[in-house]
mmCIF file of C-alpha atoms in Angstrom:
data_model
loop_
_atom_site.group_PDB
_atom_site.id
_atom_site.type_symbol
_atom_site.label_atom_id
_atom_site.label_comp_id
_atom_site.label_asym_id
_atom_site.label_seq_id
_atom_site.Cartn_x
_atom_site.Cartn_y
_atom_site.Cartn_z
ATOM 1 C CA MET A 80 194.158 -23.217 1.907
ATOM 2 C CA ASN A 81 195.147 -27.206 2.639
ATOM 3 C CA GLY A 82 194.567 -30.296 0.163
ATOM 4 C CA CYS A 83 193.342 -33.666 0.630
ATOM 5 C CA ARG A 84 195.067 -36.581 -0.691
ATOM 6 C CA PRO A 85 195.380 -37.375 -4.435
ATOM 7 C CA GLU A 86 193.632 -40.006 -5.901
ATOM 8 C CA TYR A 87 193.861 -41.251 -9.660
ATOM 9 C CA VAL A 88 190.686 -40.679 -11.723
ATOM 10 C CA ARG A 89 189.526 -41.296 -15.340
ATOM 11 C CA PHE A 90 188.750 -38.194 -17.143
ATOM 12 C CA GLY A 91 187.386 -39.019 -20.545
ATOM 13 C CA THR A 92 190.129 -41.397 -22.179
ATOM 14 C CA ARG A 93 192.525 -40.038 -19.785
ATOM 15 C CA TRP A 94 193.811 -41.224 -15.966
ATOM 16 C CA LEU A 95 194.867 -37.972 -13.872
ATOM 17 C CA VAL A 96 196.008 -36.765 -10.875
ATOM 18 C CA ALA A 97 193.190 -35.131 -8.950
ATOM 19 C CA THR A 98 193.022 -33.368 -5.743
ATOM 20 C CA ALA A 99 191.140 -30.979 -3.724
ATOM 21 C CA ASP A 100 190.726 -27.517 -1.336
ATOM 22 C CA TYR A 101 189.945 -28.235 1.986
ATOM 23 C CA GLY A 102 189.123 -24.997 3.169
ATOM 24 C CA ARG A 103 185.734 -22.619 3.950
ATOM 25 C CA GLU A 104 185.431 -20.763 0.412
ATOM 26 C CA ARG A 105 186.703 -21.030 -3.295
ATOM 27 C CA ASN A 106 187.195 -24.373 -3.738
ATOM 28 C CA ALA A 107 188.213 -26.634 -6.673
ATOM 29 C CA ILE A 108 189.137 -30.325 -7.596
ATOM 30 C CA ARG A 109 192.059 -30.037 -9.757
ATOM 31 C CA LEU A 110 193.142 -32.419 -12.257
ATOM 32 C CA TYR A 111 196.805 -32.815 -13.244
ATOM 33 C CA ASP A 112 198.538 -34.969 -16.085
ATOM 34 C CA PRO A 113 200.715 -37.005 -13.864
ATOM 35 C CA ASP A 114 203.770 -37.824 -16.692
ATOM 36 C CA ARG A 115 203.605 -33.402 -16.788
ATOM 37 C CA LEU A 116 203.488 -33.618 -12.942
ATOM 38 C CA ILE A 117 206.521 -35.626 -12.608
ATOM 39 C CA GLU A 118 208.763 -33.890 -15.306
ATOM 40 C CA ALA A 119 206.952 -29.857 -13.333
ATOM 41 C CA GLU A 120 209.114 -28.188 -10.817
ATOM 42 C CA ARG A 121 205.943 -27.212 -10.080
ATOM 43 C CA ALA A 122 201.924 -28.422 -10.033
ATOM 44 C CA SER A 123 201.170 -24.147 -11.777
ATOM 45 C CA ASP A 124 203.679 -25.352 -14.292
ATOM 46 C CA PRO A 125 202.260 -25.135 -18.088
ATOM 47 C CA GLY A 126 200.427 -28.097 -19.438
ATOM 48 C CA VAL A 127 200.843 -29.523 -16.098
ATOM 49 C CA LEU A 128 196.753 -28.417 -14.391
ATOM 50 C CA VAL A 129 194.685 -29.958 -17.309
ATOM 51 C CA ALA A 130 190.574 -28.702 -15.799
ATOM 52 C CA GLU A 131 189.723 -27.339 -12.689
ATOM 53 C CA PHE A 132 186.040 -27.341 -11.208
ATOM 54 C CA PRO A 133 184.280 -25.768 -8.406
ATOM 55 C CA CYS A 134 183.689 -27.843 -5.258
ATOM 56 C CA GLY A 135 181.914 -27.586 -1.847
ATOM 57 C CA PRO A 136 183.974 -27.038 1.010
ATOM 58 C CA TRP A 137 185.915 -29.181 3.581
ATOM 59 C CA VAL A 138 186.620 -32.044 1.221
ATOM 60 C CA GLN A 139 188.943 -34.345 3.170
ATOM 61 C CA SER A 140 189.520 -36.851 0.626
ATOM 62 C CA ILE A 141 188.700 -38.149 -2.684
ATOM 63 C CA GLU A 142 187.724 -41.295 -4.073
ATOM 64 C CA TRP A 143 187.106 -42.607 -7.859
ATOM 65 C CA ILE A 144 184.446 -45.439 -8.663
ATOM 66 C CA GLU A 145 185.947 -47.023 -12.010
ATOM 67 C CA ASP A 146 182.872 -49.272 -12.362
ATOM 68 C CA THR A 147 180.373 -46.496 -12.357
ATOM 69 C CA HIS A 148 182.760 -43.520 -13.058
ATOM 70 C CA GLN A 149 182.236 -41.785 -9.937
ATOM 71 C CA LEU A 150 183.865 -39.747 -7.904
ATOM 72 C CA VAL A 151 183.037 -39.212 -4.316
ATOM 73 C CA LEU A 152 184.368 -35.975 -2.585
ATOM 74 C CA VAL A 153 184.787 -37.355 1.022
ATOM 75 C CA GLN A 154 183.533 -33.873 3.225
ATOM 76 C CA ASN A 155 182.875 -32.677 6.428
ATOM 77 C CA GLN A 156 179.239 -30.659 6.986
ATOM 78 C CA VAL A 157 181.101 -28.129 8.944
ATOM 79 C CA ALA A 158 184.679 -27.669 9.441
ATOM 80 C CA GLY A 159 186.443 -30.838 10.974
ATOM 81 C CA GLN A 160 183.093 -32.370 11.864
ATOM 82 C CA LEU A 161 180.043 -34.517 10.678
ATOM 83 C CA TYR A 162 180.561 -36.590 7.248
ATOM 84 C CA ARG A 163 179.129 -35.925 3.838
ATOM 85 C CA LEU A 164 179.506 -38.097 0.731
ATOM 86 C CA SER A 165 178.574 -36.541 -2.381
ATOM 87 C CA TYR A 166 178.455 -37.974 -6.014
ATOM 88 C CA CYS A 167 179.756 -36.474 -8.898
ATOM 89 C CA ARG A 168 180.406 -37.518 -12.414
ATOM 90 C CA PHE A 169 182.147 -35.660 -15.042
ATOM 91 C CA THR A 170 180.053 -34.544 -17.618
ATOM 92 C CA GLY A 171 182.133 -32.552 -20.695
ATOM 93 C CA SER A 172 183.765 -29.473 -19.110
ATOM 94 C CA GLN A 173 182.117 -29.590 -15.726
ATOM 95 C CA LEU A 174 181.732 -31.498 -12.425
ATOM 96 C CA ARG A 175 178.175 -32.181 -11.662
ATOM 97 C CA VAL A 176 177.016 -33.648 -8.157
ATOM 98 C CA SER A 177 174.183 -36.386 -8.798
ATOM 99 C CA SER A 178 173.324 -37.252 -5.028
ATOM 100 C CA VAL A 179 174.102 -35.857 -1.479
ATOM 101 C CA VAL A 180 174.110 -38.328 1.641
ATOM 102 C CA ASP A 181 174.904 -36.387 4.708
ATOM 103 C CA LEU A 182 176.368 -38.475 7.993
ATOM 104 C CA ASP A 183 175.526 -37.417 11.097
ATOM 105 C CA ASN A 184 177.049 -40.088 13.141
ATOM 106 C CA PRO A 185 179.867 -39.629 14.073
ATOM 107 C CA ARG A 186 180.414 -36.432 15.028
ATOM 108 C CA ASP A 187 184.259 -36.227 15.384
ATOM 109 C CA GLU A 188 187.106 -35.224 12.870
ATOM 110 C CA LEU A 189 187.410 -37.827 10.090
ATOM 111 C CA GLU A 190 190.550 -39.514 9.745
ATOM 112 C CA GLY A 191 190.605 -41.867 6.776
ATOM 113 C CA PHE A 192 187.800 -43.009 4.596
ATOM 114 C CA VAL A 193 187.633 -45.669 1.534
ATOM 115 C CA MET A 194 185.162 -47.165 -0.943
ATOM 116 C CA THR A 195 184.913 -50.640 -0.860
ATOM 117 C CA GLY A 196 182.431 -50.613 -3.825
ATOM 118 C CA HIS A 197 179.841 -48.096 -4.958
ATOM 119 C CA ASP A 198 177.360 -48.107 -2.203
ATOM 120 C CA SER A 199 180.020 -49.033 0.536
ATOM 121 C CA GLY A 200 183.103 -47.942 2.256
ATOM 122 C CA PHE A 201 184.813 -47.692 5.731
ATOM 123 C CA MET A 202 185.852 -44.464 7.778
ATOM 124 C CA LEU A 203 188.462 -44.282 11.040
ATOM 125 C CA SER A 204 187.512 -40.980 13.033
ATOM 126 C CA SER A 205 189.159 -39.268 15.512
ATOM 127 C CA SER A 206 187.662 -40.929 18.536
ATOM 128 C CA GLY A 207 189.570 -42.177 21.210
ATOM 129 C CA ALA A 208 186.796 -45.464 21.174
ATOM 130 C CA SER A 209 184.499 -47.292 18.526
ATOM 131 C CA ASN A 210 186.179 -44.940 16.046
ATOM 132 C CA PHE A 211 186.065 -47.347 13.194
ATOM 133 C CA ARG A 212 182.722 -47.591 11.223
ATOM 134 C CA SER A 213 181.736 -50.083 8.006
ATOM 135 C CA ILE A 214 178.896 -47.801 5.789
ATOM 136 C CA GLN A 215 176.299 -48.827 3.250
ATOM 137 C CA VAL A 216 174.560 -46.112 1.007
ATOM 138 C CA ASP A 217 171.829 -45.644 -1.235
ATOM 139 C CA ASP A 218 173.437 -42.533 -3.324
ATOM 140 C CA SER A 219 170.356 -42.630 -5.609
ATOM 141 C CA ARG A 220 168.177 -41.910 -2.713
ATOM 142 C CA GLY A 221 170.909 -39.336 -1.105
ATOM 143 C CA LYS A 222 170.286 -41.520 2.253
ATOM 144 C CA LEU A 223 172.741 -43.697 4.272
ATOM 145 C CA VAL A 224 171.735 -47.205 4.637
ATOM 146 C CA GLN A 225 173.548 -48.324 7.808
ATOM 147 C CA VAL A 226 176.156 -47.333 9.857
ATOM 148 C CA PRO A 227 176.486 -50.926 12.161
ATOM 149 C CA ALA A 228 177.011 -50.548 15.938
ATOM 150 C CA GLU A 229 179.168 -53.610 16.080
ATOM 151 C CA ASN A 230 181.467 -52.381 13.441
ATOM 152 C CA GLN A 231 183.699 -50.468 16.124
ATOM 153 C CA SER A 232 188.048 -50.692 17.152
ATOM 154 C CA PRO A 233 188.401 -52.621 19.825
#
């Protein structure tokens, strides 16, 4: 089982380090206490793990949107291909998916993604050409608004 890059997220009133599994089954988002993580020998040491939530497969990275208190799971729809943005919120002791946006292009491996606002971001794929895209989404409708063709690498 592999994991995604960590991200700071707000959980209640605390800032915690979040990470997620990248696998086919039994995946989870895990929230760690950053102070205890620094002192710990292992992430499994007592008090380091604050919360754990089941999540879907193939999480490449996670993004926290502070303005809306949403966690975005940047996923593949299948192993290594097609992208999915799952917008989630912490509700008490649960992580609830509020909307899912499936991106059918590009079809190759996602190498990087960053949110630049609640509804926009940049993604970099493994393609040898045209591997940089700027996107806009409408998560309230679960729709991709645009992936401009002109936004590509030279």
